[in-house]
C-alpha cells in the first residue's frame, strides 16, 4: 500500500473563496485523482516553513467537497442575482454607472477557522521510505520541514511548478515574492524526485532557470492541465448585443490597464455601438491603474463591468454569450480561461506569448502592446461570425497518465 502525503494547505486556506483560481482548480483535480487511486492511502498534510502537520482526512474531505460544490455551481439552476445583474448590464440599455464588485468572502470567521483546523490536526505519521509527497499549490518547499528533510527520510516528492513569473517578472508581483519563489523553485529542482510543469513554456523556463542556477534538475514532464466538465463541448451562442469577457485576477501582468485603454478608444470611435466588457476576477496586486480607469474614466462608465466571484456554471454561461473571450496577458504559465473558452467554441483573442502559441490553438494572437491591432480585432468581432473549428482541449486523464510515472503511482484511468 503506497502512502501519499498530499499538501492541502492551499485548499483549506481557500475555504472563504466564492470562486477558485487556476491553481486552486489544479489542487481540486489532484485531490480527486489521488482519492480515486487503488492501493493508495492519502494523508492530507499542511506544510509551513516551521512544520508539517497531518489533518483529519474525513474533515478535509468534507471541506474540499464543500469547496468543489460552491466553486462549480449548478448549471441547471436559475442564474444567481449577481449573474442576472451582470447580464442585464452587458445586454440591456446602457446603465449610467458600471457594476463594480468588491471581493466577497463566505462568512465563517478567520479565528474560528484557525481553531477548527488546530482541533482537526493529528500527529504526522513518521514519514517512511517509499512515501510520496505531492504538492501542486506552491507550498513552502525550502523551510526546515521542506523537501530536503523529506528526501533524507526516503520520501519521493512530486512538485508542480505553475510558472516562474515572480522570478522573470517581479514587477508584476508582491514585493519580496521574487526571492521567495526563486528559493521555492531551487528547492524543487534540488530535492524533488519529479517536477510537473503545466506547459512546455513553463518547462523551458524551468530548464533555463536551472542552467542559470547551475542546478541539475530531476525528471521533468510538461503535462497540460485538464478542464472541468462544464466547459466540455462547443455551445457558443452570442446574443444580439455584443459583449466580451476577460477572466483573471485584476493584477498588472494581466495587461488590463492596456485593455481598458483600448476600450476607451472603442468608446470614442464607435459611440453608442461600442461593445461592453465584463472583467471577471478578484482584486490582485498592482491594480491601481485598472481600478482608477474603472472608477473614474467617464467613457468606460456603464460600458465596462467587473464581477469578483462567479462559479463555473455562471462563467460558462457568460462566456457562451460573448462575441469573444479576451486574454491580453503580458505573461502566463498556462491560462486556463482561454482554453475553457476555446473548448466551448467561443472565439478567443489573446496576446501573442509563448503559452498562448503553444496551447490556445485557434485563438487570434496579437502582440500584447499592439493597441491598433486589439482595437481592430475587437471591433471586427462585434459582427457575429461562424463558429470556430472544434478545439480538442487537454484532459485530466492524459495529464495524470504523464504525471503518475514520476512518483510511481497508478494512473487511475
Coordinates of C-alpha atoms in Angstrom, one line a residue:
X1 CA 0.0 0.0 0.0
X2 CA 1.6 3.3 -1.1
X3 CA 1.1 6.2 1.2
X4 CA 0.8 9.8 -0.3
X5 CA 1.3 12.9 1.8
X6 CA -0.9 15.3 -0.1
X7 CA -0.4 19.0 0.5
X8 CA -3.9 20.5 1.2
X9 CA -2.9 23.8 3.0
X10 CA -3.8 25.9 0.0
X11 CA -7.3 24.4 -0.4
X12 CA -8.1 24.6 3.3
X13 CA -6.9 28.2 3.3
X14 CA -9.3 28.9 0.4
X15 CA -12.5 28.0 2.4
X16 CA -13.8 31.6 2.3
X17 CA -13.4 31.9 -1.5
X18 CA -16.5 32.0 -3.6
X19 CA -14.6 31.1 -6.8
X20 CA -11.2 29.4 -7.5
X21 CA -8.0 30.5 -9.1
X22 CA -6.4 28.3 -11.7
X23 CA -4.0 26.8 -9.1
X24 CA -7.0 26.1 -6.8
X25 CA -8.6 24.1 -9.7
X26 CA -5.4 22.0 -10.1
X27 CA -5.4 21.2 -6.3
X28 CA -9.0 20.0 -6.6
X29 CA -8.2 17.8 -9.6
X30 CA -5.3 16.2 -7.8
X31 CA -7.4 15.6 -4.7
X32 CA -10.0 13.8 -6.9
X33 CA -7.3 11.8 -8.6
X34 CA -5.4 10.7 -5.5
X35 CA -8.6 9.7 -3.6
X36 CA -9.6 7.5 -6.5
X37 CA -6.4 5.5 -6.8
X38 CA -6.5 1.9 -5.7
X39 CA -3.8 0.8 -3.4
X40 CA -3.0 4.3 -2.3
X41 CA -3.6 5.8 1.2
X42 CA -3.9 9.6 1.2
X43 CA -2.7 11.5 4.2
X44 CA -3.7 15.2 4.0
X45 CA -0.9 17.4 5.3
X46 CA -0.4 21.2 5.8
X47 CA 3.2 22.5 5.5
X48 CA 4.6 25.7 6.8
X49 CA 8.2 26.8 7.0
X50 CA 8.2 25.6 10.6
X51 CA 6.4 22.3 10.5
X52 CA 4.4 19.7 8.6
X53 CA 1.1 18.5 10.3
X54 CA -1.5 15.9 9.3
X55 CA -5.2 16.8 9.2
X56 CA -8.2 14.6 9.8
X57 CA -8.9 13.0 6.4
X58 CA -12.7 13.0 6.8
X59 CA -12.8 16.6 7.9
X60 CA -10.5 17.6 5.0
X61 CA -12.7 15.6 2.6
X62 CA -15.8 17.3 3.7
X63 CA -14.3 20.8 3.5
X64 CA -12.9 20.1 0.0
X65 CA -16.3 18.7 -1.1
X66 CA -17.9 22.0 0.1
X67 CA -15.4 24.0 -1.9
X68 CA -15.9 22.0 -5.1
X69 CA -19.7 22.3 -4.9
X70 CA -19.5 26.1 -4.3
X71 CA -17.0 26.7 -7.0
X72 CA -18.8 24.6 -9.6
X73 CA -22.3 26.0 -9.1
X74 CA -25.4 24.4 -10.6
X75 CA -25.7 24.6 -14.4
X76 CA -29.4 23.6 -14.2
X77 CA -30.4 26.2 -11.6
X78 CA -31.6 29.7 -12.3
X79 CA -28.8 32.3 -12.6
X80 CA -27.7 33.9 -9.3
X81 CA -28.8 37.5 -8.8
X82 CA -25.3 38.8 -9.3
X83 CA -25.1 37.0 -12.7
X84 CA -28.5 38.3 -13.7
X85 CA -27.5 41.9 -12.9
X86 CA -24.3 41.5 -14.9
X87 CA -26.0 40.1 -18.0
X88 CA -28.6 42.9 -17.8
X89 CA -25.8 45.4 -17.7
X90 CA -24.0 43.8 -20.6
X91 CA -27.0 43.3 -22.9
X92 CA -29.7 45.8 -21.8
X93 CA -29.9 49.6 -22.0
X94 CA -26.5 51.0 -21.1
X95 CA -26.5 51.9 -17.4
X96 CA -25.2 55.3 -16.2
X97 CA -22.6 53.6 -13.9
X98 CA -20.5 50.5 -14.2
X99 CA -21.1 47.5 -11.9
X100 CA -18.0 47.1 -9.8
X101 CA -17.8 44.2 -7.3
X102 CA -15.6 44.1 -4.3
X103 CA -14.1 40.7 -3.4
X104 CA -16.6 38.6 -1.5
X105 CA -16.0 36.0 1.2
X106 CA -18.1 33.3 2.7
X107 CA -18.6 34.5 6.3
X108 CA -17.1 31.8 8.5
X109 CA -14.8 33.8 10.8
X110 CA -11.0 33.6 10.4
X111 CA -10.4 32.9 14.1
X112 CA -12.9 30.1 14.3
X113 CA -11.4 28.5 11.2
X114 CA -7.9 28.6 12.7
X115 CA -9.1 27.0 16.0
X116 CA -11.1 24.4 14.0
X117 CA -8.1 23.4 11.9
X118 CA -6.0 23.1 15.0
X119 CA -8.6 20.8 16.6
X120 CA -8.5 18.7 13.4
X121 CA -4.7 18.4 13.5
X122 CA -3.3 15.0 14.1
X123 CA 0.3 13.8 14.8
X124 CA 2.0 13.4 11.5
X125 CA 2.8 9.7 10.8
X126 CA 6.5 9.3 10.7
X127 CA 7.5 9.6 7.0
X128 CA 8.9 6.3 5.8
X129 CA 10.9 5.3 2.8
X130 CA 8.6 4.9 -0.2
X131 CA 6.1 7.5 0.8
X132 CA 5.2 10.1 -1.9
X133 CA 4.7 13.8 -1.1
X134 CA 2.6 15.6 -3.6
X135 CA 2.4 19.4 -3.7
X136 CA 0.8 21.2 -6.6
X137 CA -0.1 24.5 -4.8
X138 CA 3.3 26.2 -4.4
X139 CA 3.6 25.4 -0.7
X140 CA 6.8 26.4 1.2
X141 CA 9.3 23.8 0.0
X142 CA 12.5 25.3 1.3
X143 CA 12.0 25.5 5.1
X144 CA 13.4 23.2 7.8
X145 CA 10.4 20.9 7.2
X146 CA 10.6 21.1 3.4
X147 CA 11.7 18.9 0.6
X148 CA 15.3 18.4 1.8
X149 CA 14.2 16.8 5.0
X150 CA 11.7 14.6 3.3
X151 CA 14.3 13.3 0.9
X152 CA 16.6 12.3 3.8
X153 CA 13.6 10.3 5.1
X154 CA 13.3 8.4 1.8
X155 CA 10.1 10.2 0.7
X156 CA 9.7 10.9 -3.0
X157 CA 8.5 14.5 -3.5
X158 CA 6.4 15.3 -6.6
X159 CA 6.0 19.0 -7.2
X160 CA 4.2 21.1 -9.8
X161 CA 5.6 24.5 -10.8
X162 CA 2.9 26.6 -12.4
X163 CA 5.2 29.5 -13.7
X164 CA 8.3 31.4 -12.9
X165 CA 6.7 34.8 -13.2
X166 CA 7.8 36.1 -9.8
X167 CA 11.4 35.4 -10.9
X168 CA 11.2 36.5 -14.5
X169 CA 8.7 39.4 -14.0
X170 CA 9.0 40.5 -10.3
X171 CA 7.5 43.9 -11.2
X172 CA 4.1 42.1 -11.6
X173 CA 4.2 40.6 -8.1
X174 CA 4.2 41.5 -4.4
X175 CA 7.5 42.9 -3.1
X176 CA 9.7 40.1 -2.0
X177 CA 7.8 37.4 -3.9
X178 CA 10.7 37.1 -6.4
X179 CA 13.3 35.9 -3.9
X180 CA 10.7 33.6 -2.2
X181 CA 9.7 32.0 -5.5
X182 CA 13.4 31.6 -6.5
X183 CA 14.1 29.8 -3.2
X184 CA 10.9 27.6 -3.7
X185 CA 11.9 26.6 -7.3
X186 CA 15.5 25.9 -6.3
X187 CA 14.3 23.6 -3.6
X188 CA 12.1 21.8 -6.1
X189 CA 14.9 21.5 -8.6
X190 CA 17.4 20.3 -6.0
X191 CA 15.3 17.9 -3.9
X192 CA 12.1 16.8 -5.8
X193 CA 12.1 13.4 -7.3
X194 CA 10.0 14.7 -10.1
X195 CA 8.6 18.1 -11.3
X196 CA 5.4 18.7 -13.3
X197 CA 5.2 21.8 -15.5
X198 CA 1.8 22.8 -16.8
X199 CA 3.1 23.7 -20.3
X200 CA 6.1 23.3 -22.5
X201 CA 6.7 27.1 -22.0
X202 CA 6.9 26.6 -18.2
X203 CA 9.2 23.6 -18.6
X204 CA 11.5 25.5 -20.9
X205 CA 11.6 28.4 -18.4
X206 CA 12.4 25.9 -15.6
X207 CA 15.2 24.4 -17.6
X208 CA 16.7 27.8 -18.3
X209 CA 16.4 28.8 -14.7
X210 CA 18.2 25.5 -13.6
X211 CA 21.0 26.3 -16.1
X212 CA 21.4 29.8 -14.7
X213 CA 21.4 28.5 -11.1
X214 CA 23.8 25.7 -12.0
X215 CA 21.4 23.1 -10.7
X216 CA 20.8 19.7 -12.3
X217 CA 17.0 19.2 -12.4
X218 CA 15.2 16.0 -11.6
X219 CA 12.9 14.3 -14.1
X220 CA 10.6 16.9 -15.6
X221 CA 7.4 16.4 -17.5
X222 CA 5.2 19.1 -19.3
X223 CA 1.6 18.0 -18.8
X224 CA -1.1 20.5 -19.8
X225 CA -4.0 20.8 -17.4
X226 CA -7.4 19.4 -18.0
X227 CA -10.7 21.3 -17.9
X228 CA -13.8 20.9 -15.8
X229 CA -16.8 19.1 -17.3
X230 CA -18.9 22.4 -17.5
X231 CA -16.5 23.6 -20.2
X232 CA -16.6 20.5 -22.3
X233 CA -18.2 20.7 -25.8
X234 CA -18.9 23.7 -28.0
X235 CA -22.1 25.7 -27.4
X236 CA -21.3 29.2 -28.5
X237 CA -24.5 31.3 -28.8
X238 CA -23.7 35.0 -28.9
X239 CA -26.5 37.4 -28.4
X240 CA -27.6 40.4 -30.4
X241 CA -25.9 42.9 -28.1
X242 CA -22.2 42.4 -28.4
X243 CA -20.1 42.0 -25.2
X244 CA -16.7 40.5 -24.4
X245 CA -15.4 38.7 -21.4
X246 CA -11.9 38.7 -19.8
X247 CA -11.3 36.3 -16.9
X248 CA -8.5 36.6 -14.4
X249 CA -7.3 38.3 -11.2
X250 CA -7.1 42.1 -11.5
X251 CA -3.3 42.4 -11.4
X252 CA -0.6 44.1 -13.5
X253 CA 0.5 41.1 -15.5
X254 CA -3.0 40.6 -17.0
X255 CA -2.4 43.8 -19.0
X256 CA -5.9 45.1 -18.1
X257 CA -4.9 48.8 -18.0
X258 CA -3.9 48.4 -21.6
X259 CA -7.2 46.6 -22.4
X260 CA -9.2 49.4 -20.8
X261 CA -7.3 52.0 -22.8
X262 CA -8.3 50.1 -25.9
X263 CA -11.9 50.2 -24.6
X264 CA -11.7 54.0 -24.2
X265 CA -10.7 54.2 -27.9
X266 CA -13.6 51.9 -28.9
X267 CA -16.0 54.2 -26.9
X268 CA -14.6 57.3 -28.7
X269 CA -14.7 55.8 -32.2
X270 CA -17.9 53.6 -32.1
X271 CA -20.1 55.7 -29.8
X272 CA -23.3 54.0 -28.8
X273 CA -22.3 51.0 -30.9
X274 CA -19.2 50.3 -28.7
X275 CA -19.4 46.8 -27.2
X276 CA -19.4 46.1 -23.5
X277 CA -16.8 44.3 -21.4
X278 CA -17.0 42.1 -18.3
X279 CA -13.9 41.7 -16.2
X280 CA -14.2 38.5 -14.1
X281 CA -11.8 38.1 -11.2
X282 CA -10.7 39.1 -7.8
X283 CA -8.6 42.1 -6.9
X284 CA -4.9 41.3 -7.1
X285 CA -1.6 43.1 -6.8
X286 CA -0.5 46.3 -8.6
X287 CA -4.0 47.0 -9.9
X288 CA -4.3 50.7 -9.0
X289 CA -4.3 51.8 -12.7
X290 CA -7.1 49.4 -13.5
X291 CA -9.2 50.5 -10.6
X292 CA -8.7 54.2 -11.5
X293 CA -9.9 53.6 -15.0
X294 CA -12.9 51.5 -13.9
X295 CA -14.0 54.0 -11.2
X296 CA -13.0 57.4 -12.8
X297 CA -12.9 57.2 -16.6
X298 CA -16.2 58.7 -17.9
X299 CA -16.1 56.9 -21.3
X300 CA -16.0 53.5 -19.5
X301 CA -18.9 54.1 -17.2
X302 CA -21.7 51.7 -18.0
X303 CA -19.5 50.1 -20.7
X304 CA -17.1 48.0 -18.6
X305 CA -18.3 46.0 -15.6
X306 CA -16.5 43.9 -13.0
X307 CA -17.6 40.8 -11.1
X308 CA -15.3 39.5 -8.4
X309 CA -16.5 35.9 -8.0
X310 CA -18.6 33.7 -10.3
X311 CA -18.9 29.9 -10.0
X312 CA -18.1 27.8 -13.1
X313 CA -21.7 27.4 -14.2
X314 CA -22.2 31.2 -14.3
X315 CA -18.8 31.7 -16.0
X316 CA -19.6 29.2 -18.7
X317 CA -23.0 30.8 -19.4
X318 CA -21.3 34.2 -19.6
X319 CA -18.7 33.0 -22.0
X320 CA -21.1 31.3 -24.4
X321 CA -23.0 34.6 -24.9
X322 CA -19.9 36.7 -25.6
X323 CA -18.6 37.6 -29.0
X324 CA -15.1 36.6 -27.8
X325 CA -13.1 35.9 -24.7
X326 CA -10.1 38.2 -24.4
X327 CA -6.7 37.2 -22.9
X328 CA -4.3 40.1 -23.2
X329 CA -1.8 39.0 -20.5
X330 CA 1.8 40.0 -20.7
X331 CA 2.9 36.7 -19.4
X332 CA 1.3 33.4 -18.5
X333 CA 2.3 29.9 -17.5
X334 CA -0.9 28.3 -18.8
X335 CA -4.1 30.5 -19.0
X336 CA -7.0 28.2 -18.2
X337 CA -9.8 30.6 -19.1
X338 CA -8.6 30.9 -22.7
X339 CA -8.7 27.1 -23.1
X340 CA -12.1 26.9 -21.4
X341 CA -13.5 29.4 -23.9
X342 CA -12.0 27.6 -26.9
X343 CA -13.5 24.3 -25.6
X344 CA -16.9 26.0 -25.5
X345 CA -16.4 27.0 -29.1
X346 CA -16.1 30.7 -28.2
X347 CA -13.6 32.8 -30.2
X348 CA -10.6 33.9 -28.3
X349 CA -8.4 37.0 -28.9
X350 CA -5.2 36.5 -27.0
X351 CA -1.7 38.0 -26.6
X352 CA 1.0 36.6 -28.7
X353 CA 3.0 35.0 -25.9
X354 CA 4.6 31.6 -25.6
X355 CA 1.9 29.9 -23.5
X356 CA -0.9 31.0 -26.0
X357 CA 1.1 30.0 -29.0
X358 CA 1.5 26.5 -27.5
X359 CA -1.9 25.9 -26.0
X360 CA -4.6 28.3 -27.4
X361 CA -4.8 26.7 -30.8
X362 CA -7.3 28.6 -33.0
X363 CA -7.1 31.8 -31.0
X364 CA -6.4 35.1 -32.8
X365 CA -3.0 36.1 -31.4
X366 CA -1.9 39.8 -31.2
X367 CA 1.1 41.4 -29.7
X368 CA 0.1 42.5 -26.1
X369 CA 1.2 46.1 -26.8
X370 CA -0.4 46.5 -30.2
X371 CA -3.2 48.9 -29.4
X372 CA -4.5 49.4 -33.0
X373 CA -4.4 45.6 -33.6
X374 CA -6.5 44.9 -30.5
X375 CA -8.9 47.7 -31.3
X376 CA -9.4 46.4 -34.8
X377 CA -9.8 42.8 -33.8
X378 CA -12.5 43.6 -31.1
X379 CA -14.4 45.9 -33.5
X380 CA -14.4 43.2 -36.1
X381 CA -15.6 40.6 -33.6
X382 CA -18.7 42.6 -32.9
X383 CA -20.1 41.1 -36.1
X384 CA -21.3 37.6 -35.5
X385 CA -19.1 35.1 -37.3
X386 CA -19.4 31.4 -37.9
X387 CA -18.3 29.1 -35.0
X388 CA -14.7 28.2 -34.9
X389 CA -13.4 24.7 -35.7
X390 CA -13.7 22.2 -32.9
X391 CA -11.0 22.6 -30.3
X392 CA -9.7 19.5 -28.6
X393 CA -8.7 20.5 -25.1
X394 CA -6.1 18.7 -22.9
X395 CA -7.7 16.3 -20.4
X396 CA -7.0 15.3 -16.8
X397 CA -6.7 11.6 -17.7
X398 CA -3.9 12.5 -20.2
X399 CA -2.3 14.8 -17.6
X400 CA -2.2 12.1 -14.9
X401 CA -1.0 9.5 -17.4
X402 CA 2.1 11.7 -17.9
X403 CA 2.5 12.5 -14.2
X404 CA 1.9 9.1 -12.5
X405 CA 5.2 7.5 -13.6
X406 CA 7.2 10.4 -11.9
X407 CA 6.1 9.2 -8.5
X408 CA 5.4 5.5 -9.2
X409 CA 1.7 5.9 -8.8
X410 CA -1.1 4.3 -10.9
X411 CA -2.8 6.5 -13.5
X412 CA -6.3 5.7 -12.2
X413 CA -8.0 5.9 -15.6

